[in-house]
mmCIF file of C-alpha atoms in Angstrom:
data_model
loop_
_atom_site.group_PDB
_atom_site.id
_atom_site.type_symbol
_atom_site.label_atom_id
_atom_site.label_comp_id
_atom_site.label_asym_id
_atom_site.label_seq_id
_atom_site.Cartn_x
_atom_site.Cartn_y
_atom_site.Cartn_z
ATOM 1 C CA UNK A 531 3.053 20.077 21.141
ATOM 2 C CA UNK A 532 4.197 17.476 18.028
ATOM 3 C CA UNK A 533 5.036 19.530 14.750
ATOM 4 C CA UNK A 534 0.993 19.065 13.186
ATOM 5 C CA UNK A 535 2.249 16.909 10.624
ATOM 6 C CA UNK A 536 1.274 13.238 10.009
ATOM 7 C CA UNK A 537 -0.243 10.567 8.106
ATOM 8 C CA UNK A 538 -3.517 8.969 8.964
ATOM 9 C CA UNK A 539 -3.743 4.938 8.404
ATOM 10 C CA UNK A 540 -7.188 3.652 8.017
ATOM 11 C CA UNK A 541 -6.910 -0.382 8.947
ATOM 12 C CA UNK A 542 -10.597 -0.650 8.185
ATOM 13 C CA UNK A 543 -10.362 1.066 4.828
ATOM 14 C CA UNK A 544 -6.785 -1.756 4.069
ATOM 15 C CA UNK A 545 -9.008 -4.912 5.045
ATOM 16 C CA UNK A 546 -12.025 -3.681 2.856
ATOM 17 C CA UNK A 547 -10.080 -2.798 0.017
ATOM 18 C CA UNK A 548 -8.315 -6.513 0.448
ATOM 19 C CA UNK A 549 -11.998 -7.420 0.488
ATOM 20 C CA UNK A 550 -12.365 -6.156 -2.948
ATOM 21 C CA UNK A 551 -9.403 -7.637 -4.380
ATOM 22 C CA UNK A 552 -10.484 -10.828 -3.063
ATOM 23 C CA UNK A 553 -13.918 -10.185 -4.626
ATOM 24 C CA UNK A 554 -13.125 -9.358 -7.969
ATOM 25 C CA UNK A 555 -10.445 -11.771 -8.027
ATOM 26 C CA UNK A 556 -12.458 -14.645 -6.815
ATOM 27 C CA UNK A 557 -9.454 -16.644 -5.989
ATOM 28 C CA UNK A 558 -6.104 -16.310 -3.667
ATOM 29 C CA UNK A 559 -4.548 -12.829 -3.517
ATOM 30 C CA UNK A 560 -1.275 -11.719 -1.991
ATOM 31 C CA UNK A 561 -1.741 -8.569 -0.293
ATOM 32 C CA UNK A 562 1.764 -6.620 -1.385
ATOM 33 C CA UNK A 563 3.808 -4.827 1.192
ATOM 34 C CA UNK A 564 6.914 -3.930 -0.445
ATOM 35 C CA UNK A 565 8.311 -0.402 0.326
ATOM 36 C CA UNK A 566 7.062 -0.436 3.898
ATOM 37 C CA UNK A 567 3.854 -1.103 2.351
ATOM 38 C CA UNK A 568 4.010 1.789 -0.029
ATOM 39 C CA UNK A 569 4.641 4.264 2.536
ATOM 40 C CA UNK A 570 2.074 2.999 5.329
ATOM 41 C CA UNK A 571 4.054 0.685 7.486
ATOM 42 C CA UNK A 572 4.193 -3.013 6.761
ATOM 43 C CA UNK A 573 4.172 -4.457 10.155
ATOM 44 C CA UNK A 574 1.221 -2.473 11.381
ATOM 45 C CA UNK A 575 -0.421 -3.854 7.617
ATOM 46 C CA UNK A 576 -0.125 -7.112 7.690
ATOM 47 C CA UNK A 577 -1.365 -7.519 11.284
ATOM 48 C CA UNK A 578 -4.201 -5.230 10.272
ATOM 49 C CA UNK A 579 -4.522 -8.275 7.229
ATOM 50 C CA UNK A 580 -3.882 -11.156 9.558
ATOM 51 C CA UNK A 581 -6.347 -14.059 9.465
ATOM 52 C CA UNK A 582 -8.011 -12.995 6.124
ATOM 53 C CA UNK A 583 -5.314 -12.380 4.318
ATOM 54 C CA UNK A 584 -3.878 -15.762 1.511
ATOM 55 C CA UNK A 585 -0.667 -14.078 2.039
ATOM 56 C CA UNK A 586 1.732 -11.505 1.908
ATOM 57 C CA UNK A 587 4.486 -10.467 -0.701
ATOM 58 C CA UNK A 588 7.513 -8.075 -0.424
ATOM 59 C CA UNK A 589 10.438 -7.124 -2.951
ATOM 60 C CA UNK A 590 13.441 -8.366 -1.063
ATOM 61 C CA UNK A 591 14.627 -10.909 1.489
ATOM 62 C CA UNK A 592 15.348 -8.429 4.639
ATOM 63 C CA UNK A 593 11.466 -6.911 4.241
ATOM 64 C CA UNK A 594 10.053 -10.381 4.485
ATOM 65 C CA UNK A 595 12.216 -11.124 7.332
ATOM 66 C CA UNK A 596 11.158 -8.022 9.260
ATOM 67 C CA UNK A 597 7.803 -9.301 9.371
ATOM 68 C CA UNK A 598 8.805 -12.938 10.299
ATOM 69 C CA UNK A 599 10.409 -10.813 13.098
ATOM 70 C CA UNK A 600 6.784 -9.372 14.117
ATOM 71 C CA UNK A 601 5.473 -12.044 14.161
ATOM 72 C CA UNK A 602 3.588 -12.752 10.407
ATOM 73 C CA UNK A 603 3.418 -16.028 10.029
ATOM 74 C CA UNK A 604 1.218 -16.286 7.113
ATOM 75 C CA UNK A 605 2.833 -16.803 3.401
ATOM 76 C CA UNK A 606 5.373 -14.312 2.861
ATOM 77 C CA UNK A 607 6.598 -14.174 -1.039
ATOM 78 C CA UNK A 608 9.569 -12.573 -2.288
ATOM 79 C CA UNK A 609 9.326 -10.854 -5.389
ATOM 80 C CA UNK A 610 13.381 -9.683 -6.643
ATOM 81 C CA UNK A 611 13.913 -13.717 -5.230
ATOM 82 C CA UNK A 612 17.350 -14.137 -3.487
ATOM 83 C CA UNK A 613 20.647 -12.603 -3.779
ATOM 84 C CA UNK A 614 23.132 -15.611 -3.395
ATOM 85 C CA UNK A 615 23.348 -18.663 -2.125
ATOM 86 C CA UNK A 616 22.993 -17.709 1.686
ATOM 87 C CA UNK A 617 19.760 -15.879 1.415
ATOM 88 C CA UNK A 618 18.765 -18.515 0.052
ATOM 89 C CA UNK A 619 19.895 -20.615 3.061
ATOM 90 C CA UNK A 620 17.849 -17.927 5.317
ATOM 91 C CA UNK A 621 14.930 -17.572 2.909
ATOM 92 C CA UNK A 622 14.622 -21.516 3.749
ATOM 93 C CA UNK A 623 14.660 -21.039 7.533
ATOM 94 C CA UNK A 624 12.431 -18.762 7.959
ATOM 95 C CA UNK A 625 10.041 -20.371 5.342
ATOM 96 C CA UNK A 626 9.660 -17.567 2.992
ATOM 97 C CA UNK A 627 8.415 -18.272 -0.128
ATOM 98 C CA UNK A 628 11.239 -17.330 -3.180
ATOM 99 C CA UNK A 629 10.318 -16.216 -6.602
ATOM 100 C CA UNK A 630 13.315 -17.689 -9.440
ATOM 101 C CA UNK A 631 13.682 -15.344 -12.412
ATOM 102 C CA UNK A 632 17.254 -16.785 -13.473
ATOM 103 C CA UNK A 633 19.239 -20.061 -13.150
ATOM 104 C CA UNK A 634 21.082 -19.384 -10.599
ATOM 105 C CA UNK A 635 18.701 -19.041 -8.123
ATOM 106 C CA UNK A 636 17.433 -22.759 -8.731
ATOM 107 C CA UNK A 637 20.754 -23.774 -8.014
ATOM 108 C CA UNK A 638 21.076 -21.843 -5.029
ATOM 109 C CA UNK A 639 17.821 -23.895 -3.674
ATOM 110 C CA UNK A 640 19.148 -27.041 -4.651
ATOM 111 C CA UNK A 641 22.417 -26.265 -2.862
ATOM 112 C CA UNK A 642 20.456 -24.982 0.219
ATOM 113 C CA UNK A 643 17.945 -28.039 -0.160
ATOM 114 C CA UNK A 644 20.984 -30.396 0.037
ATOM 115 C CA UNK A 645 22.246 -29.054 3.044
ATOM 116 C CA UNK A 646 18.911 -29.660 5.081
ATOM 117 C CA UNK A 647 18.489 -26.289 5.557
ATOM 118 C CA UNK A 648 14.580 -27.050 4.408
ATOM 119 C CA UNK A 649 14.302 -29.321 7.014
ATOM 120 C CA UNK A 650 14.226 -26.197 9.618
ATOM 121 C CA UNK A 651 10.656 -24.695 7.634
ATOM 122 C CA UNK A 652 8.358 -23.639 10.106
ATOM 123 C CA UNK A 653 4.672 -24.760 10.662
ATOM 124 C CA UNK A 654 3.076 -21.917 7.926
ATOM 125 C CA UNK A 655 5.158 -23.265 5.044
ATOM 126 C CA UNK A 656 5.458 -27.426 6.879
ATOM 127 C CA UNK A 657 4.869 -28.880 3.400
ATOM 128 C CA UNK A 658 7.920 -27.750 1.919
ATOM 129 C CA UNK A 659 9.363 -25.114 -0.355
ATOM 130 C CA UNK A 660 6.569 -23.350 -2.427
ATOM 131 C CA UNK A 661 9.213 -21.538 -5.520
ATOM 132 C CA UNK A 662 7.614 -19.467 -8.035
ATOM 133 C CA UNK A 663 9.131 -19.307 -11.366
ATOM 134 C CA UNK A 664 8.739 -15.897 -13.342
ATOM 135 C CA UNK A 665 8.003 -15.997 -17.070
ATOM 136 C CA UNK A 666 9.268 -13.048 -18.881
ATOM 137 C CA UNK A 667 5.803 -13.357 -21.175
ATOM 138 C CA UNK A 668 6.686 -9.602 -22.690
ATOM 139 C CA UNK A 669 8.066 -6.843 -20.263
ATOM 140 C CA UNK A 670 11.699 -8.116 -20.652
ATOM 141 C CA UNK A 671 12.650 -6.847 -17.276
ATOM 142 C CA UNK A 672 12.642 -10.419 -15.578
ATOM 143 C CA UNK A 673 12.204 -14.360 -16.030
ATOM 144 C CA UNK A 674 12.237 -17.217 -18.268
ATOM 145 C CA UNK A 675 11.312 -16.784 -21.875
ATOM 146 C CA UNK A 676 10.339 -19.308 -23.982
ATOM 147 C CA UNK A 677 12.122 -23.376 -24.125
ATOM 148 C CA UNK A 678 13.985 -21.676 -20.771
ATOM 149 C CA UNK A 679 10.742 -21.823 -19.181
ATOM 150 C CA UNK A 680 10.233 -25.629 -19.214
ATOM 151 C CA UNK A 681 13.985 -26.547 -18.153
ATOM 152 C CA UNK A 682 13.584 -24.275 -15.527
ATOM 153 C CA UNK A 683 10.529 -25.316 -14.292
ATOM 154 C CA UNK A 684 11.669 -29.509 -14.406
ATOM 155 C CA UNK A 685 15.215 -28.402 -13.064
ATOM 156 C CA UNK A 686 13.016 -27.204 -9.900
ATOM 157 C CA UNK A 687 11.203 -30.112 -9.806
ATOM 158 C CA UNK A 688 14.349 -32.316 -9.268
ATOM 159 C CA UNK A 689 14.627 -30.675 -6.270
ATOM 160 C CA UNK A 690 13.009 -32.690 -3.213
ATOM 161 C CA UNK A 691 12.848 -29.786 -1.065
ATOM 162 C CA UNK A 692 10.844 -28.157 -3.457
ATOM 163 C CA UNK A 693 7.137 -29.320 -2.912
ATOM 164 C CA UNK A 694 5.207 -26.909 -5.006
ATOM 165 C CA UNK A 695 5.862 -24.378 -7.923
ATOM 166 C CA UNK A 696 3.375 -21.723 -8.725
ATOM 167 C CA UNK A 697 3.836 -19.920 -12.397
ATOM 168 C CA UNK A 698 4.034 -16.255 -12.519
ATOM 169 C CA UNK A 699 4.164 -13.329 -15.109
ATOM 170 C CA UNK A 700 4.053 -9.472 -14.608
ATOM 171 C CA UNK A 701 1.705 -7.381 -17.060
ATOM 172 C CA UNK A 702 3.638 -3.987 -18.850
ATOM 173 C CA UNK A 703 0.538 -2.193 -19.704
ATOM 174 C CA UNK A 704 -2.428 -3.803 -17.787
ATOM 175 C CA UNK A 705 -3.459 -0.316 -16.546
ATOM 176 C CA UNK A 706 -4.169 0.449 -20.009
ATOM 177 C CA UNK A 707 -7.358 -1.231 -21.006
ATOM 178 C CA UNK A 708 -7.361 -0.479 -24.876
ATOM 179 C CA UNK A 709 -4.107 -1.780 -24.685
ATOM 180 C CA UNK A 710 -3.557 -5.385 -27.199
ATOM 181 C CA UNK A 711 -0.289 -6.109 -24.761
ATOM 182 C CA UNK A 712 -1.901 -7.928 -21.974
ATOM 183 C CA UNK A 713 -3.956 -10.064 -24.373
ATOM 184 C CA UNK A 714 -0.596 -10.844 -26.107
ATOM 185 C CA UNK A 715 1.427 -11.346 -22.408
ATOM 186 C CA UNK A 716 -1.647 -13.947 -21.535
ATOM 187 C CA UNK A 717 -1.020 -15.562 -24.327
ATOM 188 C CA UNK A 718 2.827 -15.870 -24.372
ATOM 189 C CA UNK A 719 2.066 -17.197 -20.775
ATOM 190 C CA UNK A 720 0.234 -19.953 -21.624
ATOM 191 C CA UNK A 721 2.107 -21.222 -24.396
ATOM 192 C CA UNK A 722 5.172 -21.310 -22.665
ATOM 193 C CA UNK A 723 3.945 -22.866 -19.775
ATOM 194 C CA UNK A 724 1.414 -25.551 -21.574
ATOM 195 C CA UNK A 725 1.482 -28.764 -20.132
ATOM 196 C CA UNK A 726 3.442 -28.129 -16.694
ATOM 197 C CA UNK A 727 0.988 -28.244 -13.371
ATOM 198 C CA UNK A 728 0.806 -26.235 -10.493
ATOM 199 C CA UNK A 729 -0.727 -22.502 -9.909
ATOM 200 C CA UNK A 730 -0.830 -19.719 -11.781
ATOM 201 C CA UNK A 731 -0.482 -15.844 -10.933
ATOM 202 C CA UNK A 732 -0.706 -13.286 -13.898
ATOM 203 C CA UNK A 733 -2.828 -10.505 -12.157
ATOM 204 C CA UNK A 734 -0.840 -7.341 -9.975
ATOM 205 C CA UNK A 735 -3.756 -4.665 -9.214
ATOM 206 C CA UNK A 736 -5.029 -3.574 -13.057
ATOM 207 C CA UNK A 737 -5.041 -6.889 -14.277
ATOM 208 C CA UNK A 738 -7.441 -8.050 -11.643
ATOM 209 C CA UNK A 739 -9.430 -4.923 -12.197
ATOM 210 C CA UNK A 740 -9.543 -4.771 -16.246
ATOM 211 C CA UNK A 741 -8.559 -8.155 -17.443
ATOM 212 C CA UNK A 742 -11.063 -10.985 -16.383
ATOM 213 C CA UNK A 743 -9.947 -13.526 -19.024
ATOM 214 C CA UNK A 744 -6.025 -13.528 -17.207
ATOM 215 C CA UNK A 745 -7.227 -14.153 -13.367
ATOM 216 C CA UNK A 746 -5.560 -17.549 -12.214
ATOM 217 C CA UNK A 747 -5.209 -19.021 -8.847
ATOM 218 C CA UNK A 748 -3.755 -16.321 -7.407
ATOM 219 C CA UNK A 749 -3.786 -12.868 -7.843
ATOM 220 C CA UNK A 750 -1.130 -10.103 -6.515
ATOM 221 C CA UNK A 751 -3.049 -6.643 -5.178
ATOM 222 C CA UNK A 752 -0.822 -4.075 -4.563
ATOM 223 C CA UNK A 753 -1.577 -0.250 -5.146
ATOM 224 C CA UNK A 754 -5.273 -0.492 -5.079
ATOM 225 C CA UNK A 755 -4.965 -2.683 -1.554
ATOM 226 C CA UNK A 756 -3.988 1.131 -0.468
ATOM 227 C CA UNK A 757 -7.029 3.001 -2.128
ATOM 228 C CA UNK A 758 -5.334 4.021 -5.298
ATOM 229 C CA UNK A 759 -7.269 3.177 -8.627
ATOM 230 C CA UNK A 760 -5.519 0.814 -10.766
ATOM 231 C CA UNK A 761 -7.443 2.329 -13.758
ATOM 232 C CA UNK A 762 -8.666 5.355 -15.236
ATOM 233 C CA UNK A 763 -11.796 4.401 -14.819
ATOM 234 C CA UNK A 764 -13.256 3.683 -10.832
ATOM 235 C CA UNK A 765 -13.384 0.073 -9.428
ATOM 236 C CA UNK A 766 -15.735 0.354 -7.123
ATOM 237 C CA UNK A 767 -15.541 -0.126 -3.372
ATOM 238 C CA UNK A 768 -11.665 1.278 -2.939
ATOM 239 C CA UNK A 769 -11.315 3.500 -0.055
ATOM 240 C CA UNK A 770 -7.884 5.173 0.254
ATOM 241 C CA UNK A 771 -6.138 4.218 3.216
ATOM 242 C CA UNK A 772 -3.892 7.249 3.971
ATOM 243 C CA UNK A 773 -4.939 10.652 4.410
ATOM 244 C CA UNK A 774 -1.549 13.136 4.640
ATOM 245 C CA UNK A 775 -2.789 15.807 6.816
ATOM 246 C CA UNK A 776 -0.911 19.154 8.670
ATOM 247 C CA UNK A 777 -2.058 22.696 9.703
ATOM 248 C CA UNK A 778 -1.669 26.245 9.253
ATOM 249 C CA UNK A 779 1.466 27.200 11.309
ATOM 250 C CA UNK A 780 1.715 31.000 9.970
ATOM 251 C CA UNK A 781 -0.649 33.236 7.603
ATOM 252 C CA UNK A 782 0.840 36.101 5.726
ATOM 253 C CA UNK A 783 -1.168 39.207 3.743
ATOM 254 C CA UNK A 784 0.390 40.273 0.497
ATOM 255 C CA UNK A 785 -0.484 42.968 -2.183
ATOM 256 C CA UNK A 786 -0.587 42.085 -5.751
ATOM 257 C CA UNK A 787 2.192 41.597 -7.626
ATOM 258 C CA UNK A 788 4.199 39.826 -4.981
ATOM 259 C CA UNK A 789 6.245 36.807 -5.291
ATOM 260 C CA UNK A 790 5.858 33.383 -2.844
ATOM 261 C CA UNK A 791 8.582 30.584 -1.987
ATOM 262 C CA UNK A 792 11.416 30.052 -3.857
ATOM 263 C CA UNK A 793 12.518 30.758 -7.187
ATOM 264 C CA UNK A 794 9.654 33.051 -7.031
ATOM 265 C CA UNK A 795 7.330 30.623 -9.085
ATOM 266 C CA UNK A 796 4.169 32.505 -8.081
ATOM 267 C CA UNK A 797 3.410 35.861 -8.029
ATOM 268 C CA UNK A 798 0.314 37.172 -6.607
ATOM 269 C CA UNK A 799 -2.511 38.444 -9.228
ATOM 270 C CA UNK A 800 -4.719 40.465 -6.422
ATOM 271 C CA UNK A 801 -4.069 40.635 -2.709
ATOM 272 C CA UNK A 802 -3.314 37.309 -1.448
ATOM 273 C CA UNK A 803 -3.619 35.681 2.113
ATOM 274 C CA UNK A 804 -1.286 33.023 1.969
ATOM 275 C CA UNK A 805 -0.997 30.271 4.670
ATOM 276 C CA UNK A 806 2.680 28.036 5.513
ATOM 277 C CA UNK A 807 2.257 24.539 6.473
ATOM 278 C CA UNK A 808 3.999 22.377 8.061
ATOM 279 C CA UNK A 809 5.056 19.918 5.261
ATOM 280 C CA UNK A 810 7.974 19.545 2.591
ATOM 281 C CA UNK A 811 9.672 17.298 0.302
ATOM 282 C CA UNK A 812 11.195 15.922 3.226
ATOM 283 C CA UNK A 813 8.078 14.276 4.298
ATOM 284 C CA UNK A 814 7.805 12.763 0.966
ATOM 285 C CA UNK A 815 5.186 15.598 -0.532
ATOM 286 C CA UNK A 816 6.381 16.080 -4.489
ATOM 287 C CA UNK A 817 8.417 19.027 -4.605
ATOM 288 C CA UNK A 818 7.882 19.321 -8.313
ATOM 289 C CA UNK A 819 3.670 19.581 -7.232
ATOM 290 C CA UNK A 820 3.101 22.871 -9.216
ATOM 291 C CA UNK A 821 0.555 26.223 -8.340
ATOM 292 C CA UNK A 822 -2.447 25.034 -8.450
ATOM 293 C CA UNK A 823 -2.188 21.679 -7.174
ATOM 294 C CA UNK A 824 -5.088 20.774 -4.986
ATOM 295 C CA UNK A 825 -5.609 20.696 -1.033
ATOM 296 C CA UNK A 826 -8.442 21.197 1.210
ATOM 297 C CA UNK A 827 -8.251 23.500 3.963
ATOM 298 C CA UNK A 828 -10.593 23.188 6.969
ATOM 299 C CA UNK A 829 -12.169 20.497 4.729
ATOM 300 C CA UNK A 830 -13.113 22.968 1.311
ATOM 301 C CA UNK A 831 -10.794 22.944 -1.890
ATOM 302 C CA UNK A 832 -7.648 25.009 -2.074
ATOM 303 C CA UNK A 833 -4.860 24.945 -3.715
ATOM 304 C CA UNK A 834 -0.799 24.849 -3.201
ATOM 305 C CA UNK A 835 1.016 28.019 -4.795
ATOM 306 C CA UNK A 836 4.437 28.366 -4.473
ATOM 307 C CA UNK A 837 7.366 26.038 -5.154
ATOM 308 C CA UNK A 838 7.787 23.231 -1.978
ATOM 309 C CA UNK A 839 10.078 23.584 -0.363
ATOM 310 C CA UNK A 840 11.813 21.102 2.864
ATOM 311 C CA UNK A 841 9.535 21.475 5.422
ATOM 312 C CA UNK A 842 7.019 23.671 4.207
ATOM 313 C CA UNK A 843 4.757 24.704 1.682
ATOM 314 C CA UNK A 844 2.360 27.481 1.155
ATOM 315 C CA UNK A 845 -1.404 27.725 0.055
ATOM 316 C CA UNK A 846 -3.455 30.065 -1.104
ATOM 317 C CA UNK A 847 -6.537 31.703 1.498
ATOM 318 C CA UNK A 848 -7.697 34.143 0.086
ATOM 319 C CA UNK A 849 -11.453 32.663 -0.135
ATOM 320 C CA UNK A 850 -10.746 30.812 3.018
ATOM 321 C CA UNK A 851 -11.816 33.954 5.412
ATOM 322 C CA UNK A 852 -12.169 31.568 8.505
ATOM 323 C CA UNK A 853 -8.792 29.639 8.161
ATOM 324 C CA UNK A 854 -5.882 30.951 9.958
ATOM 325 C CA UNK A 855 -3.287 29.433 12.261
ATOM 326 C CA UNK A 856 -4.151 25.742 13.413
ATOM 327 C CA UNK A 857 -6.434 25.117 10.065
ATOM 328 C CA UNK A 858 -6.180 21.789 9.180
ATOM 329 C CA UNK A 859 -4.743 21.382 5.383
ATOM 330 C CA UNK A 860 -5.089 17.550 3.793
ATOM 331 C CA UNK A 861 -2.174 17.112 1.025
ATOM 332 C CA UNK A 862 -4.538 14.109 -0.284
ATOM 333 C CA UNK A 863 -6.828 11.891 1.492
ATOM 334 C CA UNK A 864 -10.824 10.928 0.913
ATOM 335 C CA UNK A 865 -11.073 14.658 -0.257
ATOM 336 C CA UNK A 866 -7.859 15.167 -2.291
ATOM 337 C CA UNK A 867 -7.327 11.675 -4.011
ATOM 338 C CA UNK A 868 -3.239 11.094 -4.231
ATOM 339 C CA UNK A 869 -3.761 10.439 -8.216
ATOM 340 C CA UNK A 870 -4.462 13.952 -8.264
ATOM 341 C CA UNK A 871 -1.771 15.309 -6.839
ATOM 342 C CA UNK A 872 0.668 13.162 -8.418
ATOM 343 C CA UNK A 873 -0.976 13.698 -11.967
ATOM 344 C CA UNK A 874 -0.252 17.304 -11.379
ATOM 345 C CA UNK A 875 3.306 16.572 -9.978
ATOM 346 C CA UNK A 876 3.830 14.568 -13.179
ATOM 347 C CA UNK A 877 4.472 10.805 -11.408
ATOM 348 C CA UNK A 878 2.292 8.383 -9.885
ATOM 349 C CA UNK A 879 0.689 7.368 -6.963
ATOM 350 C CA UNK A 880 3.354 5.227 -6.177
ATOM 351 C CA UNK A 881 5.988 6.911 -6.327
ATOM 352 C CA UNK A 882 4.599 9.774 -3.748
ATOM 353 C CA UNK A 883 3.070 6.618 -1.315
ATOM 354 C CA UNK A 884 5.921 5.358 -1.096
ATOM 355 C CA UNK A 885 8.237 8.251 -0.376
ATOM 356 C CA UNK A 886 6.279 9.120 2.509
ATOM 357 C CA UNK A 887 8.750 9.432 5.755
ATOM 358 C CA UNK A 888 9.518 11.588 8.575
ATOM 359 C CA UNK A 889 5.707 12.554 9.511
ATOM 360 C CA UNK A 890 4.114 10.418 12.257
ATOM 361 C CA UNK A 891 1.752 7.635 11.403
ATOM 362 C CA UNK A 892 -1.620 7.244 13.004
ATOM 363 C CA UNK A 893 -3.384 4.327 12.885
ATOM 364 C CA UNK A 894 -7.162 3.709 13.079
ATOM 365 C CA UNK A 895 -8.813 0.928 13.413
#
């Protein structure tokens, strides 16, 4: 027998909550992969998303060629844009779609473009290099700002090779509602790109759930295309796509008074039943998820005490008389949503998602 641990992938639940994106969107939306589609396989994803999906977007060259690999033929974007001048070359080939954030990645396309190299894009991408240019509208992390915007956009649009160029920004604070910055990124936005054509795509996951006014042609869906809320508040219609799931592999009776795990972060009020699973910070649970955190055991609320450690953790059964060894324990899933355990491990959904590794995935259909 497998060691208990793994994480359940609900296909259905991915193409419903792409359904909702799509919905409140009302226009194009990339479905996001990046990060091994935060933790729940990107291959298996975007064939799960094949045939309804506009198209597909990753951080870095190598992840969009993985899928080219598998198969994906659909529009793959990618986000960090390339390296140098020879991923360029091989973004090209493959006809991967590259976002430009600074000026030396339009003249790596004009470079590549002059070589042919664009000659060799296959059938999804036949009517030539789609580029989208980043505007740095307020987060200062990446893109054009201001006048650069416009001579970066017409220095692209010397290029031949390049046959379309779609306008992008990224939101700081969109998952923040009461929040004037996203009003004030819109705005910046559209004054530094007035007057130049082609698409538009302001909108990752909270701005196409709280920000109606900023939805363009195409939006980008990331963490809620996985079941996570964007917002504080519920959009409704997410289902969460993974469940992390183990068992009960030992059950121990203690007196009160009595410390658990390491450091010896929780000591027993009363006598305790505690139960050890079969899953650690190795698999990508928090470590830093304090007592209290919750689980469900054989499907009622628990909770984690004791510090997690590798490969296991411990929970608490005392009013669980009917669990023992072989219990099934969900770390977060339709019962335990991952915002709650990463709210109590003091980071994000995200961050946890996407650090998921070493437990098997299951996929359902």
């Amino acid at each position: 027998m497998s060691r208990p641990a793994y994480a359940s992938i609900d296909l259905d639940a991915l193409r419903g909550n792409y359904a909702v994106a799509k919905r409140v969107h009302g226009g194009r939306v990339l479905a996001v992969l990046k990060a091994d589609a935060y933790g729940h396989g990107a291959t298996a994803c975007a064939r799960a998303l094949a045939g309804r999906v506009d198209g597909y977007a990753v951080a870095f060259l190598d992840e969009g060629l993985a899928l080219r690999e598998a198969g994906i033929d659909a529009p793959i974007l990618v986000l960090e844009g390339a390296f140098d001048a020879e991923e360029t070359r091989v973004a090209l080939r493959h006809g991967v779609w590259l976002v430009v954030h600074r000026h030396d990645q339009i003249a790596w396309i004009a470079e590549a473009a002059g070589d042919a190299v664009a000659d060799a894009i296959p059938a999804c991408a036949a009517t030539g290099l789609q580029v989208w240019l980043k505007v740095d509208s307020g987060m200062h992390r990446a893109g054009f700002i201001g006048a650069e915007v416009q001579a970066a956009y017409h220095a692209l649009q010397a290029i031949p090779a390049v046959s379309g160029i779609t306008l992008m920004t990224h939101f700081a604070r969109a998952d923040e509602p009461d929040s004037e910055m996203t009003t004030a990124q819109t705005q910046a936005f559209h004054a530094a790109t007035a007057g130049l054509a082609g698409s538009r795509s302001l909108c990752n996951s909270a701005g196409l759930a709280a920000w109606p006014d900023a939805r363009q042609d195409w939006g980008r869906a990331g963490i809620m295309l996985y079941g996570v809320d964007p917002l504080p508040t519920a959009t409704p219609g997410l289902r969460p796509v993974m469940t992390l799931r183990s068992e009960i592999i030992g059950v121990r009776e203690l007196g009160a008074g009595e410390p658990v795990g390491y450091g010896a972060t929780f000591i027993t009020s009363r006598a305790t039943r505690v139960g050890l699973v079969a899953m650690g910070y190795a698999d990508g649970y928090p470590r830093n998820a304090p007592n209290g955190t919750p689980v469900a055991i054989d499907g009622r609320p628990g909770r984690l005490i004791g510090r997690v450690s590798m490969d296991m953790l411990t929970v608490d059964l005392t009013d669980h008389p009917q669990a023992g060894i072989g219990s099934s324990v969900e770390l977060w899933g339709a019962q335990v949503p991952v915002s709650d355990v990463a709210r109590a491990a003091g980071t994000i959904a995200y961050e946890i998602l996407s650090n998921v590794k070493r437990v098997r995935r299951v996929y359902e259909t």
